[in-house]
């Protein structure tokens, strides 16, 4: 227990809290900026099992803020979940790290969330957050929302059955283009670490069972404009008509809003979802090698073809880089990968 001695000395955690942390399972959804930082803090804190779910692979523009990744991960084109898992195992060998290279959606969430004590939001879109909100309510798992763009960030913890849910706070999906994204406004490292630190603090409170200490307010700040605010949500009761926590109609879990192609934040890239079916990456690599440079590892292939970079994962999912137009991306997928 020596490695946790400073955490054990911290009275609200102590030996009992540490034991609870070590018996906990946490699902980190998204292993990018927020996900890598929260995962590192929780692995160092000694969480029992940490599941990392991410659909993407490491690229050079991630290194500015995604703290677990190196230039080598980028050169190898490793999936983020795999690269992060390797680093976390080196940091704390006692933590069971489970990496899942997967698009978190209605068909994959149950297998990921089942039996977890907490879900951490490291995603970049509201569709997935509403899915996490549904999952949280359906299976009674607390989750912690975090978001950042530019120099602005926010954090809010949700306890199913106790606090209002995300849809009580924000009933509908924000319309496309209604808010800045890291595509349009960029994002700086400090705000990522600040949001992730707040999320991790709520995580430790929840995992140790100290629910009284959980912050029921929405915390937001802008580290460039020197603003910090908390929004008291205690006046906002759980809405009996809320489709999610009131009527328990889990539209996102049921896949009623599931898109087949999605633009990826900050990437000039589009993801094409596919029916999960194993792909013979070797055969595809052979075909594409005649058309351009192809790199391959055991998880995915990367092909530079016709001005696009195509990443094809073993489950048939693809990320088309070099366009943010979904139709064009589908066309590229159909031309070079086919179905
Ligand atoms: Zn609700």
CSV table of C-alpha atoms and ligand atoms in Angstrom, one decimal:
chain,number,residue,atom,x,y,z
A,1,UNK,CA,0.0,0.0,0.0
A,2,UNK,CA,3.1,2.2,0.1
A,3,UNK,CA,2.5,3.5,-3.4
A,4,UNK,CA,-1.0,4.9,-2.2
A,5,UNK,CA,0.3,6.2,1.1
A,6,UNK,CA,-0.4,9.9,0.3
A,7,UNK,CA,-3.9,9.0,-0.8
A,8,UNK,CA,-4.5,6.9,2.3
A,9,UNK,CA,-3.4,9.8,4.5
A,10,UNK,CA,-6.1,11.9,2.9
A,11,UNK,CA,-8.9,11.5,5.5
A,12,UNK,CA,-12.0,11.3,3.2
A,13,UNK,CA,-10.4,8.3,1.3
A,14,UNK,CA,-8.3,6.4,4.0
A,15,UNK,CA,-8.0,2.6,3.9
A,16,UNK,CA,-11.7,2.0,3.4
A,17,UNK,CA,-11.9,4.4,0.4
A,18,UNK,CA,-8.7,2.9,-1.1
A,19,UNK,CA,-10.2,-0.6,-0.8
A,20,UNK,CA,-13.3,0.6,-2.6
A,21,UNK,CA,-11.3,2.2,-5.3
A,22,UNK,CA,-9.3,-1.0,-5.9
A,23,UNK,CA,-12.6,-3.0,-6.1
A,24,UNK,CA,-14.1,-0.6,-8.7
A,25,UNK,CA,-14.6,-0.9,-12.5
A,26,UNK,CA,-14.5,2.3,-14.6
A,27,UNK,CA,-15.5,2.7,-18.2
A,28,UNK,CA,-13.7,5.5,-20.0
A,29,UNK,CA,-15.6,6.3,-23.2
A,30,UNK,CA,-13.2,8.1,-25.6
A,31,UNK,CA,-9.5,7.9,-25.1
A,32,UNK,CA,-8.5,11.3,-26.5
A,33,UNK,CA,-7.8,14.5,-24.6
A,34,UNK,CA,-10.0,14.1,-21.6
A,35,UNK,CA,-9.9,10.2,-21.6
A,36,UNK,CA,-6.1,9.9,-21.5
A,37,UNK,CA,-5.8,12.3,-18.5
A,38,UNK,CA,-8.7,10.8,-16.5
A,39,UNK,CA,-7.5,7.3,-17.2
A,40,UNK,CA,-4.0,8.2,-16.0
A,41,UNK,CA,-5.2,9.7,-12.8
A,42,UNK,CA,-7.5,6.8,-12.0
A,43,UNK,CA,-4.8,4.2,-12.9
A,44,UNK,CA,-2.4,5.9,-10.6
A,45,UNK,CA,-5.1,6.1,-7.9
A,46,UNK,CA,-5.3,2.3,-8.1
A,47,UNK,CA,-8.8,1.6,-9.6
A,48,UNK,CA,-9.4,-2.1,-10.0
A,49,UNK,CA,-10.4,-2.3,-13.6
A,50,UNK,CA,-10.2,0.3,-16.3
A,51,UNK,CA,-11.9,-0.2,-19.6
A,52,UNK,CA,-10.8,2.1,-22.4
A,53,UNK,CA,-13.1,2.4,-25.4
A,54,UNK,CA,-12.1,4.4,-28.4
A,55,UNK,CA,-12.7,4.2,-32.2
A,56,UNK,CA,-9.7,6.3,-33.3
A,57,UNK,CA,-6.0,6.0,-33.9
A,58,UNK,CA,-3.2,8.3,-32.8
A,59,UNK,CA,-2.2,11.1,-35.1
A,60,UNK,CA,0.3,13.9,-34.9
A,61,UNK,CA,-2.2,16.6,-34.0
A,62,UNK,CA,-3.2,14.6,-30.8
A,63,UNK,CA,0.2,15.0,-29.2
A,64,UNK,CA,-0.3,18.6,-28.2
A,65,UNK,CA,-2.8,17.7,-25.4
A,66,UNK,CA,-3.4,13.9,-25.3
A,67,UNK,CA,-0.9,13.1,-22.5
A,68,UNK,CA,-0.4,9.3,-22.8
A,69,UNK,CA,0.7,9.3,-26.4
A,70,UNK,CA,4.1,9.5,-28.0
A,71,UNK,CA,5.6,10.1,-31.4
A,72,UNK,CA,6.2,6.4,-31.7
A,73,UNK,CA,2.5,5.6,-31.1
A,74,UNK,CA,1.7,8.0,-34.0
A,75,UNK,CA,4.4,6.5,-36.3
A,76,UNK,CA,3.0,3.0,-35.7
A,77,UNK,CA,-0.6,4.2,-36.3
A,78,UNK,CA,-1.7,2.5,-33.1
A,79,UNK,CA,-5.4,2.7,-32.0
A,80,UNK,CA,-5.7,5.1,-29.1
A,81,UNK,CA,-7.1,2.5,-26.7
A,82,UNK,CA,-4.2,0.2,-27.4
A,83,UNK,CA,-1.5,2.9,-27.1
A,84,UNK,CA,-3.1,4.2,-23.9
A,85,UNK,CA,-3.4,0.7,-22.4
A,86,UNK,CA,0.3,0.0,-23.0
A,87,UNK,CA,1.3,3.2,-21.2
A,88,UNK,CA,-1.1,2.6,-18.3
A,89,UNK,CA,0.1,-0.9,-17.7
A,90,UNK,CA,3.6,0.5,-17.4
A,91,UNK,CA,2.3,3.1,-14.9
A,92,UNK,CA,0.4,0.7,-12.7
A,93,UNK,CA,0.7,-3.1,-13.3
A,94,UNK,CA,-1.9,-3.8,-10.6
A,95,UNK,CA,-4.7,-2.3,-12.5
A,96,UNK,CA,-6.6,-4.5,-14.9
A,97,UNK,CA,-6.7,-2.5,-18.2
A,98,UNK,CA,-9.2,-3.6,-20.8
A,99,UNK,CA,-8.8,-1.9,-24.2
A,100,UNK,CA,-11.6,-1.9,-26.7
A,101,UNK,CA,-11.0,-0.5,-30.2
A,102,UNK,CA,-14.7,0.1,-31.0
A,103,UNK,CA,-17.2,2.8,-31.9
A,104,UNK,CA,-19.2,3.3,-28.8
A,105,UNK,CA,-22.8,3.1,-29.9
A,106,UNK,CA,-26.2,1.4,-29.2
A,107,UNK,CA,-24.9,-2.0,-30.2
A,108,UNK,CA,-21.6,-1.9,-28.2
A,109,UNK,CA,-22.5,0.1,-25.1
A,110,UNK,CA,-24.1,-2.7,-23.1
A,111,UNK,CA,-21.1,-5.0,-23.3
A,112,UNK,CA,-18.9,-2.1,-22.3
A,113,UNK,CA,-21.0,-0.7,-19.4
A,114,UNK,CA,-22.2,-3.9,-17.9
A,115,UNK,CA,-20.9,-4.3,-14.3
A,116,UNK,CA,-19.1,-0.9,-14.2
A,117,UNK,CA,-19.3,1.4,-11.2
A,118,UNK,CA,-18.8,4.6,-13.2
A,119,UNK,CA,-18.7,5.9,-16.7
A,120,UNK,CA,-16.4,8.8,-17.7
A,121,UNK,CA,-17.3,10.9,-20.7
A,122,UNK,CA,-14.3,11.6,-22.9
A,123,UNK,CA,-16.3,12.0,-26.1
A,124,UNK,CA,-16.7,14.9,-28.4
A,125,UNK,CA,-20.4,14.8,-29.3
A,126,UNK,CA,-23.8,14.9,-27.7
A,127,UNK,CA,-25.2,11.9,-29.5
A,128,UNK,CA,-22.7,9.7,-27.5
A,129,UNK,CA,-23.3,11.6,-24.3
A,130,UNK,CA,-27.1,11.0,-24.6
A,131,UNK,CA,-26.3,7.4,-25.1
A,132,UNK,CA,-24.2,7.4,-21.9
A,133,UNK,CA,-27.0,9.2,-20.1
A,134,UNK,CA,-29.4,6.4,-21.2
A,135,UNK,CA,-27.0,3.7,-20.2
A,136,UNK,CA,-26.4,5.4,-16.8
A,137,UNK,CA,-30.2,5.4,-16.1
A,138,UNK,CA,-30.9,2.0,-17.5
A,139,UNK,CA,-28.2,0.2,-15.5
A,140,UNK,CA,-27.9,2.6,-12.6
A,141,UNK,CA,-24.3,3.7,-13.2
A,142,UNK,CA,-23.2,7.2,-12.3
A,143,UNK,CA,-21.4,9.1,-15.0
A,144,UNK,CA,-19.4,12.3,-15.3
A,145,UNK,CA,-19.8,14.7,-18.2
A,146,UNK,CA,-16.8,16.7,-19.3
A,147,UNK,CA,-16.3,19.0,-22.3
A,148,UNK,CA,-13.8,21.5,-23.6
A,149,UNK,CA,-13.2,23.7,-26.6
A,150,UNK,CA,-10.8,26.6,-27.0
A,151,UNK,CA,-9.9,27.8,-23.5
A,152,UNK,CA,-13.4,26.9,-22.1
A,153,UNK,CA,-14.4,23.8,-20.3
A,154,UNK,CA,-17.1,22.3,-18.1
A,155,UNK,CA,-17.8,19.4,-15.8
A,156,UNK,CA,-21.0,17.9,-14.3
A,157,UNK,CA,-21.6,14.6,-12.4
A,158,UNK,CA,-24.8,12.6,-12.8
A,159,UNK,CA,-26.1,10.2,-10.2
A,160,UNK,CA,-29.0,8.2,-11.5
A,161,UNK,CA,-32.1,8.4,-9.2
A,162,UNK,CA,-30.6,11.3,-7.3
A,163,UNK,CA,-29.7,14.2,-9.7
A,164,UNK,CA,-31.4,15.5,-12.8
A,165,UNK,CA,-30.1,13.7,-15.9
A,166,UNK,CA,-28.4,15.2,-19.0
A,167,UNK,CA,-31.8,15.4,-20.8
A,168,UNK,CA,-33.4,17.3,-17.8
A,169,UNK,CA,-30.6,19.8,-18.2
A,170,UNK,CA,-30.5,19.8,-22.0
A,171,UNK,CA,-33.6,18.3,-23.5
A,172,UNK,CA,-32.6,18.1,-27.1
A,173,UNK,CA,-29.6,17.5,-29.2
A,174,UNK,CA,-28.0,20.9,-30.0
A,175,UNK,CA,-28.5,21.6,-33.7
A,176,UNK,CA,-25.4,21.0,-35.9
A,177,UNK,CA,-23.2,24.0,-36.1
A,178,UNK,CA,-24.7,25.7,-33.1
A,179,UNK,CA,-21.6,25.6,-31.0
A,180,UNK,CA,-17.8,26.0,-31.6
A,181,UNK,CA,-15.9,22.7,-31.9
A,182,UNK,CA,-12.2,21.9,-31.7
A,183,UNK,CA,-12.5,21.9,-35.5
A,184,UNK,CA,-13.4,25.6,-35.6
A,185,UNK,CA,-12.0,27.0,-32.3
A,186,UNK,CA,-9.1,24.7,-31.5
A,187,UNK,CA,-8.3,23.6,-27.9
A,188,UNK,CA,-5.4,24.2,-25.5
A,189,UNK,CA,-3.8,21.7,-23.2
A,190,UNK,CA,-4.4,23.4,-19.9
A,191,UNK,CA,-8.2,23.4,-20.2
A,192,UNK,CA,-8.2,19.6,-21.1
A,193,UNK,CA,-6.2,18.9,-17.9
A,194,UNK,CA,-8.5,21.1,-15.8
A,195,UNK,CA,-11.7,19.4,-17.0
A,196,UNK,CA,-10.1,16.0,-16.6
A,197,UNK,CA,-8.9,16.8,-13.1
A,198,UNK,CA,-12.5,17.8,-12.1
A,199,UNK,CA,-13.9,14.7,-13.6
A,200,UNK,CA,-11.4,12.6,-11.8
A,201,UNK,CA,-12.1,14.2,-8.5
A,202,UNK,CA,-15.8,13.4,-8.9
A,203,UNK,CA,-14.9,9.9,-9.9
A,204,UNK,CA,-12.9,9.4,-6.7
A,205,UNK,CA,-15.8,10.7,-4.6
A,206,UNK,CA,-18.2,8.3,-6.3
A,207,UNK,CA,-15.9,5.3,-6.2
A,208,UNK,CA,-15.2,5.7,-2.5
A,209,UNK,CA,-18.9,6.0,-1.8
A,210,UNK,CA,-18.7,9.6,-0.6
A,211,UNK,CA,-21.8,10.8,-2.5
A,212,UNK,CA,-22.4,13.7,-0.1
A,213,UNK,CA,-19.2,15.2,-1.4
A,214,UNK,CA,-20.2,14.9,-5.1
A,215,UNK,CA,-20.5,18.4,-6.7
A,216,UNK,CA,-24.2,18.8,-7.8
A,217,UNK,CA,-23.3,22.0,-9.6
A,218,UNK,CA,-22.2,22.5,-13.2
A,219,UNK,CA,-18.7,23.9,-13.1
A,220,UNK,CA,-17.5,25.9,-16.1
A,221,UNK,CA,-14.4,28.1,-16.7
A,222,UNK,CA,-12.4,29.9,-19.3
A,223,UNK,CA,-8.7,29.8,-18.5
A,224,UNK,CA,-7.9,32.5,-21.1
A,225,UNK,CA,-10.6,35.0,-20.1
A,226,UNK,CA,-10.1,34.2,-16.4
A,227,UNK,CA,-13.7,33.3,-15.7
A,228,UNK,CA,-15.0,30.6,-13.5
A,229,UNK,CA,-18.6,29.9,-12.7
A,230,UNK,CA,-20.8,27.3,-11.0
A,231,UNK,CA,-24.4,26.8,-11.9
A,232,UNK,CA,-26.6,25.6,-9.1
A,233,UNK,CA,-28.9,22.9,-10.5
A,234,UNK,CA,-30.6,22.0,-7.2
A,235,UNK,CA,-33.6,24.1,-8.3
A,236,UNK,CA,-33.9,21.9,-11.3
A,237,UNK,CA,-35.8,18.9,-10.1
A,238,UNK,CA,-35.8,15.6,-11.9
A,239,UNK,CA,-38.4,16.2,-14.6
A,240,UNK,CA,-41.2,13.6,-14.4
A,241,UNK,CA,-41.8,14.2,-18.2
A,242,UNK,CA,-38.1,13.8,-19.0
A,243,UNK,CA,-38.0,11.2,-21.8
A,244,UNK,CA,-34.9,9.5,-20.2
A,245,UNK,CA,-35.1,9.6,-16.4
A,246,UNK,CA,-38.9,10.3,-16.2
A,247,UNK,CA,-40.5,8.1,-18.8
A,248,UNK,CA,-37.5,5.8,-19.1
A,249,UNK,CA,-37.7,5.9,-22.9
A,250,UNK,CA,-34.1,5.2,-23.9
A,251,UNK,CA,-34.1,6.5,-27.5
A,252,UNK,CA,-30.3,6.6,-27.8
A,253,UNK,CA,-29.8,3.2,-26.3
A,254,UNK,CA,-32.4,1.8,-28.8
A,255,UNK,CA,-30.4,3.4,-31.6
A,256,UNK,CA,-33.2,5.6,-32.8
A,257,UNK,CA,-30.7,8.4,-33.5
A,258,UNK,CA,-27.9,6.3,-34.8
A,259,UNK,CA,-26.1,7.8,-37.8
A,260,UNK,CA,-24.1,5.7,-40.2
A,261,UNK,CA,-21.5,8.3,-41.0
A,262,UNK,CA,-20.2,10.9,-38.7
A,263,UNK,CA,-17.7,13.8,-39.0
A,264,UNK,CA,-14.9,13.6,-36.5
A,265,UNK,CA,-14.0,16.6,-34.3
A,266,UNK,CA,-10.8,18.3,-35.3
A,267,UNK,CA,-9.8,15.9,-37.9
A,268,UNK,CA,-11.1,16.9,-41.4
A,269,UNK,CA,-12.3,13.3,-41.3
A,270,UNK,CA,-15.4,11.2,-41.5
A,271,UNK,CA,-16.1,7.9,-39.9
A,272,UNK,CA,-18.0,5.3,-41.8
A,273,UNK,CA,-19.7,2.7,-39.6
A,274,UNK,CA,-20.1,-0.8,-40.9
A,275,UNK,CA,-21.9,-3.9,-39.9
A,276,UNK,CA,-19.4,-5.5,-37.6
A,277,UNK,CA,-17.8,-8.2,-39.7
A,278,UNK,CA,-14.2,-9.3,-39.6
A,279,UNK,CA,-12.1,-7.9,-42.5
A,280,UNK,CA,-9.1,-9.5,-44.1
A,281,UNK,CA,-6.8,-6.5,-43.7
A,282,UNK,CA,-4.0,-8.4,-45.6
A,283,UNK,CA,-6.1,-8.8,-48.7
A,284,UNK,CA,-7.3,-5.2,-48.7
A,285,UNK,CA,-3.8,-4.0,-48.2
A,286,UNK,CA,-2.6,-6.0,-51.2
A,287,UNK,CA,-5.3,-4.4,-53.4
A,288,UNK,CA,-4.6,-0.9,-52.2
A,289,UNK,CA,-0.8,-1.2,-52.4
A,290,UNK,CA,-1.1,-0.8,-56.2
A,291,UNK,CA,-2.8,2.6,-55.7
A,292,UNK,CA,-0.7,4.2,-53.0
A,293,UNK,CA,1.3,3.9,-49.8
A,294,UNK,CA,-0.1,1.4,-47.3
A,295,UNK,CA,0.9,0.9,-43.7
A,296,UNK,CA,-0.5,-1.9,-41.5
A,297,UNK,CA,-0.4,-3.2,-38.0
A,298,UNK,CA,-2.4,-5.9,-36.3
A,299,UNK,CA,-5.3,-3.5,-35.6
A,300,UNK,CA,-5.8,-1.5,-38.8
A,301,UNK,CA,-4.4,-0.5,-42.1
A,302,UNK,CA,-3.7,3.1,-43.2
A,303,UNK,CA,-3.7,3.8,-47.0
A,304,UNK,CA,-2.9,7.0,-48.8
A,305,UNK,CA,-5.0,6.9,-51.9
A,306,UNK,CA,-6.2,9.6,-54.3
A,307,UNK,CA,-5.4,12.4,-51.8
A,308,UNK,CA,-7.3,10.7,-48.9
A,309,UNK,CA,-6.0,8.7,-45.9
A,310,UNK,CA,-8.1,5.7,-45.3
A,311,UNK,CA,-7.9,3.9,-42.0
A,312,UNK,CA,-9.7,0.5,-42.0
A,313,UNK,CA,-10.2,-1.3,-38.8
A,314,UNK,CA,-10.6,-5.1,-38.4
A,315,UNK,CA,-14.3,-4.8,-37.8
A,316,UNK,CA,-14.9,-3.0,-41.1
A,317,UNK,CA,-15.2,0.4,-39.7
A,318,UNK,CA,-13.3,3.1,-41.5
A,319,UNK,CA,-12.1,6.7,-41.0
A,320,UNK,CA,-11.7,8.7,-44.2
A,321,UNK,CA,-9.3,11.6,-43.7
A,322,UNK,CA,-9.0,14.5,-46.1
A,323,UNK,CA,-12.7,15.4,-46.3
A,324,UNK,CA,-15.4,16.5,-43.9
A,325,UNK,CA,-18.1,15.8,-46.4
A,326,UNK,CA,-20.0,12.6,-45.4
A,327,UNK,CA,-21.2,11.9,-49.0
A,328,UNK,CA,-17.7,12.2,-50.4
A,329,UNK,CA,-16.4,10.0,-47.6
A,330,UNK,CA,-19.0,7.3,-48.4
A,331,UNK,CA,-17.9,7.5,-52.0
A,332,UNK,CA,-14.2,7.0,-51.1
A,333,UNK,CA,-15.2,4.1,-48.9
A,334,UNK,CA,-17.3,2.5,-51.6
A,335,UNK,CA,-14.5,3.0,-54.2
A,336,UNK,CA,-11.6,1.7,-52.3
A,337,UNK,CA,-13.0,-0.5,-49.6
A,338,UNK,CA,-16.4,-1.5,-51.0
A,339,UNK,CA,-18.9,-3.5,-49.0
B,1,LIG,ZN1,-33.9,13.4,-17.0
